[in-house]
Amino acid sequence: MVEFPATPAPVPPRRRPAVVPVARPPRVEGLGLASERAHAALIETVRAQGVRDPEVLAALARVPRHPFVDAGLASRAYEDVALPIGHGQTISRPSTVGRMAELLLAALAPQARRRARVLEVGTGCGYQAAVLAQLVGEVVSIERVRALHEAARAHLRAFRVPNLRLVFGDGRLGVPQAAPYDAITLAAAGDAIPDALLMQMTVGGRLLAPVARPDGEQALQLVERVGPDDWRASWLDAVRFVPLREGTR
Ligand code: SAH
């Protein structure tokens, strides 16, 4: 079982609680209770994959996954697998979403987490953005494929996620209007991390991105901005993400 904190952490006055209750999802024909059981089992799988942060597990437990995939795939929504979302793209594995959230937010104290502003590059269907929005003060998520941006908007209409802003555009340029970000996460792999994103980090901020290595494999790269002109990068897990592409369509 996922352990929820008995009492929510105090929220500073005049700030919206970071943990936003998600409205009951639209029921998918033939799922119902079975999906709730499958969702609980999925959280156990994610935990078994090594995600231990209780807030991250609670966020994954709070956001149902079936509303983010086509009805034809809804019966597979609670498997820990990537699934197609059209336009050659995929919804990430829940354990990957959990692992990335955990790494991205690990350095932030609870209060700082609740105030943090996060940029996600690659909204896709909006699932990861909705999970992140449960954990931090504000999420800005950008997508380059207009049809996916609009699909994410439609999926999220069914929920109450007031601290999530969806943007259409090329995320390689970041979203300078809302910068700087305490954390930036990419859901698509480029050959290198775009400079614009490095410049939109706060000093002390973290960026986590899948990066294609010269040998053709991909790995997660964690970048910390340690000074105005100083970034430290380290390589983490081997991963497989869709490519980070230029421009919009
Ligand atoms: N975060 C998603 C994963 C989506 S897959 C989830 O919830 O599971 C990655 C997404 O990155 C795709 O939708 C793809 O279109 C998008 N993408 C690729 N290059 C991009 C770019 N330059 N800017 C914004 N989005 C990009």
XYZ file of N, CA and C in Angstrom, residues 83-238:
468
model
N 3.232 3.560 -23.932
C 2.167 3.207 -24.873
C 2.101 4.291 -25.957
N 1.677 3.907 -27.175
C 1.591 4.918 -28.236
C 0.480 5.941 -27.967
N 0.763 7.208 -28.295
C -0.246 8.270 -28.141
C -0.505 8.960 -29.477
N -0.053 8.315 -30.581
C -0.233 8.909 -31.914
C 0.930 9.813 -32.271
N 1.010 10.174 -33.557
C 2.057 11.073 -34.066
C 3.453 10.519 -33.784
N 3.555 9.200 -33.692
C 4.857 8.558 -33.478
C 5.407 8.756 -32.073
N 4.573 9.213 -31.130
C 5.055 9.525 -29.782
C 4.476 8.525 -28.780
N 5.004 8.564 -27.556
C 4.541 7.619 -26.534
C 4.301 8.330 -25.207
N 3.433 7.722 -24.395
C 3.306 8.128 -22.983
C 4.389 7.346 -22.245
N 5.148 8.039 -21.389
C 6.272 7.394 -20.701
C 5.786 6.341 -19.709
N 6.697 5.410 -19.374
C 6.406 4.417 -18.328
C 6.227 5.130 -17.002
N 5.249 4.749 -16.215
C 5.080 5.377 -14.898
C 6.336 5.293 -14.031
N 7.073 4.180 -14.099
C 8.282 4.103 -13.267
C 9.329 5.119 -13.735
N 9.340 5.417 -15.035
C 10.271 6.438 -15.542
C 9.828 7.826 -15.083
N 8.520 8.082 -15.162
C 7.987 9.374 -14.693
C 8.333 9.551 -13.207
N 8.177 8.477 -12.438
C 8.468 8.531 -11.002
C 9.948 8.736 -10.733
N 10.759 7.976 -11.423
C 12.220 8.080 -11.235
C 12.702 9.491 -11.582
N 12.187 10.040 -12.695
C 12.634 11.375 -13.112
C 12.162 12.433 -12.117
N 10.938 12.308 -11.638
C 10.433 13.293 -10.659
C 11.277 13.238 -9.389
N 11.597 12.018 -8.976
C 12.384 11.845 -7.755
C 13.768 12.489 -7.892
N 14.422 12.234 -9.017
C 15.755 12.794 -9.241
C 15.702 14.321 -9.356
N 14.685 14.790 -10.062
C 14.572 16.221 -10.325
C 14.365 17.015 -9.043
N 13.598 16.439 -8.102
C 13.190 17.188 -6.914
C 13.997 16.824 -5.676
N 14.935 15.859 -5.818
C 15.652 15.326 -4.653
C 16.371 16.403 -3.847
N 16.865 17.438 -4.524
C 17.672 18.422 -3.810
C 16.818 19.492 -3.130
N 15.504 19.474 -3.369
C 14.656 20.544 -2.844
C 14.027 20.151 -1.509
N 14.167 21.008 -0.514
C 13.497 20.796 0.779
C 11.984 20.906 0.549
N 11.177 20.312 1.451
C 9.723 20.289 1.225
C 9.124 21.662 0.881
N 9.501 22.698 1.621
C 8.917 24.025 1.352
C 9.344 24.530 -0.025
N 10.615 24.292 -0.366
C 11.134 24.751 -1.665
C 10.434 23.994 -2.798
N 10.134 22.730 -2.562
C 9.425 21.918 -3.547
C 8.049 22.524 -3.830
N 7.370 22.903 -2.769
C 6.014 23.441 -2.931
C 6.008 24.785 -3.627
N 7.145 25.457 -3.623
C 7.217 26.760 -4.311
C 7.823 26.622 -5.700
N 8.418 25.458 -6.010
C 9.250 25.331 -7.212
C 8.454 25.532 -8.498
N 9.116 26.137 -9.463
C 8.548 26.248 -10.812
C 9.322 25.292 -11.708
N 8.588 24.461 -12.427
C 9.198 23.391 -13.219
C 8.794 23.537 -14.681
N 9.757 23.348 -15.568
C 9.485 23.314 -17.011
C 9.617 21.877 -17.508
N 8.596 21.411 -18.224
C 8.671 20.109 -18.882
C 8.716 20.343 -20.387
N 9.686 19.753 -21.062
C 9.756 19.833 -22.527
C 9.241 18.501 -23.065
N 8.124 18.553 -23.825
C 7.528 17.331 -24.362
C 6.295 16.920 -23.570
N 5.215 17.705 -23.696
C 3.979 17.428 -22.943
C 3.392 16.079 -23.327
N 3.478 15.739 -24.627
C 2.800 14.531 -25.104
C 1.328 14.601 -24.738
N 0.849 13.572 -24.073
C -0.577 13.502 -23.706
C -0.882 14.240 -22.412
N 0.147 14.715 -21.703
C -0.084 15.516 -20.498
C 0.022 14.747 -19.186
N 0.305 13.451 -19.269
C 0.316 12.627 -18.036
C 1.415 13.057 -17.056
N 2.633 13.129 -17.557
C 3.759 13.477 -16.670
C 3.579 14.880 -16.092
N 3.057 15.790 -16.917
C 2.820 17.169 -16.460
C 1.828 17.162 -15.299
N 0.775 16.334 -15.418
C -0.231 16.265 -14.348
C 0.374 15.689 -13.076
N 1.269 14.712 -13.223
C 1.924 14.128 -12.043
C 2.832 15.174 -11.386
N 3.636 15.859 -12.206
C 4.548 16.872 -11.658
C 3.778 17.979 -10.943
N 2.615 18.328 -11.500
C 1.820 19.415 -10.917
C 1.313 19.077 -9.515
N 1.295 17.784 -9.173
C 0.901 17.390 -7.812
C 2.016 17.671 -6.812
N 3.239 17.872 -7.331
C 4.422 17.872 -6.475
C 5.033 19.244 -6.237
N 4.783 20.171 -7.142
C 5.482 21.460 -7.083
C 4.502 22.622 -7.184
N 5.027 23.834 -7.083
C 4.168 25.016 -7.096
C 3.545 25.284 -8.446
N 4.357 25.135 -9.502
C 3.867 25.488 -10.832
C 4.601 24.664 -11.890
N 3.864 24.185 -12.876
C 4.472 23.456 -13.992
C 4.110 24.167 -15.288
N 5.128 24.388 -16.120
C 4.931 24.889 -17.478
C 5.369 23.739 -18.379
N 4.519 23.318 -19.306
C 4.876 22.184 -20.156
C 4.686 22.581 -21.609
N 5.710 22.331 -22.419
C 5.685 22.755 -23.827
C 5.735 21.539 -24.752
N 4.958 21.602 -25.829
C 4.886 20.514 -26.808
C 4.975 21.115 -28.212
N 5.721 20.440 -29.120
C 5.919 20.968 -30.475
C 4.889 20.468 -31.482
N 4.144 19.386 -31.156
C 3.133 18.863 -32.084
C 1.771 19.415 -31.647
N 1.198 20.256 -32.508
C -0.025 20.953 -32.093
C -1.141 19.978 -31.695
N -1.276 18.897 -32.475
C -2.364 17.950 -32.181
C -2.195 17.335 -30.789
N -0.939 17.088 -30.376
C -0.719 16.527 -29.038
C -0.959 17.579 -27.963
N -0.503 18.799 -28.228
C -0.750 19.904 -27.287
C -2.252 20.015 -27.032
N -3.031 19.928 -28.126
C -4.482 20.052 -27.960
C -5.087 18.824 -27.277
N -4.539 17.661 -27.568
C -5.039 16.444 -26.898
C -4.757 16.529 -25.392
N -3.565 17.009 -25.047
C -3.230 17.144 -23.617
C -4.205 18.106 -22.950
N -4.498 19.205 -23.637
C -5.444 20.187 -23.098
C -6.799 19.512 -22.829
N -7.227 18.705 -23.797
C -8.529 18.028 -23.660
C -8.486 17.020 -22.500
N -7.389 16.264 -22.392
C -7.298 15.292 -21.288
C -7.355 15.996 -19.938
N -6.668 17.125 -19.848
C -6.530 17.790 -18.556
C -7.769 18.578 -18.167
N -8.647 18.802 -19.157
C -9.895 19.520 -18.854
C -10.725 18.736 -17.827
N -10.583 17.418 -17.846
C -11.377 16.570 -16.935
C -10.873 16.657 -15.488
N -9.686 17.251 -15.291
C -9.099 17.320 -13.952
C -9.053 18.763 -13.483
N -8.708 18.916 -12.211
C -8.495 20.269 -11.710
C -6.990 20.391 -11.466
N -6.293 21.001 -12.398
C -4.839 21.155 -12.248
C -4.508 22.622 -12.497
N -4.856 23.491 -11.538
C -4.751 24.933 -11.786
C -3.310 25.421 -11.872
N -2.344 24.623 -11.418
C -0.954 25.087 -11.410
C -0.162 24.537 -12.594
N -0.870 24.159 -13.648
C -0.206 23.632 -14.854
C -0.563 24.509 -16.050
N 0.488 24.950 -16.767
C 0.283 25.777 -17.954
C 0.832 25.039 -19.158
N 0.012 24.834 -20.178
C 0.460 24.137 -21.389
C 0.792 25.166 -22.471
N 1.944 24.968 -23.121
C 2.418 25.911 -24.128
C 2.682 25.125 -25.411
N 2.331 25.706 -26.558
C 2.655 25.096 -27.849
C 3.898 25.783 -28.393
N 4.927 25.013 -28.760
C 6.131 25.607 -29.331
C 7.286 24.630 -29.285
N 8.450 25.116 -29.761
C 9.668 24.309 -29.752
C 10.346 24.445 -28.387
N 10.293 23.377 -27.616
C 10.838 23.409 -26.263
C 12.345 23.520 -26.205
N 13.034 23.382 -27.357
C 14.497 23.575 -27.348
C 14.836 25.015 -27.006
N 13.839 25.892 -27.198
C 14.053 27.309 -26.877
C 13.578 27.635 -25.462
N 13.027 26.634 -24.778
C 12.477 26.862 -23.444
C 11.200 27.684 -23.507
N 10.815 28.212 -22.352
C 9.670 29.134 -22.287
C 10.179 30.329 -21.488
N 10.877 31.279 -22.180
C 11.561 32.348 -21.455
C 10.611 33.245 -20.661
N 9.347 33.347 -21.112
C 8.395 34.231 -20.409
C 8.211 33.825 -18.950
N 8.361 32.531 -18.645
C 8.108 32.074 -17.273
C 9.409 31.711 -16.551
N 10.571 31.895 -17.211
C 11.861 31.520 -16.622
C 12.207 32.489 -15.483
N 13.088 32.143 -14.540
C 13.853 30.888 -14.488
C 13.074 29.760 -13.795
N 13.566 28.531 -14.027
C 12.937 27.334 -13.468
C 13.858 26.679 -12.451
N 13.261 26.221 -11.362
C 14.020 25.488 -10.341
C 14.366 24.098 -10.837
N 13.542 23.599 -11.770
C 13.804 22.268 -12.329
C 13.280 22.232 -13.762
N 14.042 21.567 -14.628
C 13.631 21.401 -16.029
C 13.760 19.924 -16.360
N 12.735 19.373 -17.004
C 12.803 17.965 -17.389
C 12.444 17.828 -18.860
N 13.187 16.991 -19.581
C 12.917 16.750 -20.996
C 12.403 15.330 -21.161
N 11.380 15.186 -22.018
C 10.800 13.860 -22.271
C 11.196 13.362 -23.653
N 12.198 14.018 -24.265
C 12.680 13.625 -25.589
C 14.191 13.849 -25.612
N 14.885 12.987 -26.368
C 16.357 12.981 -26.317
C 16.988 13.721 -27.496
N 17.835 14.695 -27.193
C 18.644 15.369 -28.206
C 20.086 14.905 -28.105
N 20.940 15.454 -28.992
C 22.367 15.107 -28.930
C 23.057 15.865 -27.808
N 22.444 16.974 -27.429
C 23.015 17.797 -26.362
C 21.863 18.571 -25.742
N 22.113 19.129 -24.584
C 21.067 19.925 -23.934
C 21.116 21.341 -24.513
N 19.997 21.825 -25.053
C 20.005 23.155 -25.665
C 20.432 24.249 -24.678
N 21.280 25.180 -25.167
C 21.787 26.268 -24.316
C 20.671 27.081 -23.684
N 19.583 27.293 -24.467
C 18.493 28.132 -23.948
C 17.954 27.545 -22.645
N 17.927 26.209 -22.564
C 17.400 25.572 -21.352
C 18.375 25.756 -20.189
N 19.665 25.646 -20.488
C 20.664 25.837 -19.423
C 20.559 27.249 -18.848
N 20.283 28.216 -19.750
C 20.193 29.614 -19.317
C 18.912 29.895 -18.539
N 17.893 29.044 -18.718
C 16.618 29.284 -18.029
C 16.513 28.576 -16.682
N 17.627 27.967 -16.246
C 17.654 27.336 -14.912
C 17.971 28.391 -13.862
N 17.435 28.226 -12.663
C 17.887 29.061 -11.546
C 19.281 28.579 -11.138
N 20.060 29.437 -10.504
C 21.308 28.969 -9.899
C 20.894 28.078 -8.729
N 21.421 26.876 -8.691
C 20.972 25.883 -7.699
C 19.929 24.939 -8.287
N 19.472 25.252 -9.507
C 18.425 24.437 -10.138
C 18.986 23.177 -10.793
N 18.073 22.277 -11.136
C 18.442 20.992 -11.752
C 17.742 20.808 -13.077
N 18.413 20.141 -13.989
C 17.810 19.766 -15.265
C 18.082 18.285 -15.477
N 17.075 17.584 -15.953
C 17.221 16.146 -16.186
C 16.742 15.863 -17.599
N 17.622 15.256 -18.404
C 17.263 15.044 -19.808
C 17.864 13.755 -20.325
N 17.102 13.028 -21.143
C 17.727 11.936 -21.879
C 18.590 12.546 -22.980
N 19.815 12.058 -23.119
C 20.720 12.594 -24.140
C 21.275 11.416 -24.936
N 21.276 11.578 -26.266
C 21.833 10.533 -27.133
C 23.349 10.618 -27.038
N 23.992 9.500 -26.738
C 25.458 9.485 -26.619
C 26.057 9.159 -27.979
N 27.351 9.458 -28.133
C 27.976 9.226 -29.445
C 27.832 7.779 -29.928
N 27.745 6.815 -29.008
C 27.607 5.405 -29.424
C 26.173 5.055 -29.824
N 25.272 6.052 -29.842
C 23.903 5.800 -30.278
C 22.971 5.432 -29.138
N 23.523 5.064 -27.988
C 22.684 4.770 -26.820
C 22.251 6.086 -26.184
N 21.211 5.990 -25.349
C 20.777 7.188 -24.619
C 20.978 6.969 -23.127
N 21.248 8.057 -22.429
C 21.295 7.984 -20.966
C 20.728 9.275 -20.402
N 20.263 9.193 -19.162
C 19.784 10.407 -18.499
C 20.987 11.234 -18.085
N 20.898 12.525 -18.348
C 21.947 13.426 -17.883
C 21.329 14.374 -16.857
N 21.987 14.494 -15.725
C 21.549 15.411 -14.677
C 22.494 16.599 -14.673
N 21.937 17.794 -14.818
C 22.762 19.004 -14.835
C 22.351 19.875 -13.657
N 23.343 20.357 -12.914
C 23.072 21.297 -11.832
C 23.746 22.613 -12.177
N 23.010 23.697 -12.007
C 23.624 25.012 -12.243
C 24.196 25.468 -10.911
N 25.499 25.448 -10.817
C 26.131 25.724 -9.530
C 26.565 27.186 -9.399
N 26.516 27.927 -10.495
C 26.823 29.354 -10.447
C 26.257 29.978 -11.707
N 26.288 31.318 -11.810
C 25.718 31.971 -12.994
C 26.317 31.436 -14.298
N 27.603 31.083 -14.265
C 28.264 30.580 -15.478
C 28.844 29.196 -15.271
N 28.254 28.446 -14.381
C 28.868 27.171 -14.006
C 27.815 26.074 -13.872
N 27.950 25.024 -14.697
C 27.016 23.897 -14.679
C 27.821 22.616 -14.476
N 27.282 21.680 -13.704
C 27.920 20.376 -13.512
C 26.986 19.307 -14.037
N 27.535 18.411 -14.852
C 26.683 17.364 -15.435
C 27.158 15.987 -14.996
N 26.216 15.081 -14.813
C 26.585 13.686 -14.559
C 25.637 12.768 -15.327
N 26.159 11.586 -15.682
C 25.367 10.598 -16.420
C 24.735 9.619 -15.447
N 23.447 9.304 -15.702
C 22.734 8.339 -14.851
C 22.275 7.159 -15.714
N 21.051 6.689 -15.475
C 20.534 5.467 -16.108
C 20.532 5.495 -17.638
N 20.694 4.336 -18.237
C 20.439 4.161 -19.674
C 18.919 4.227 -19.874
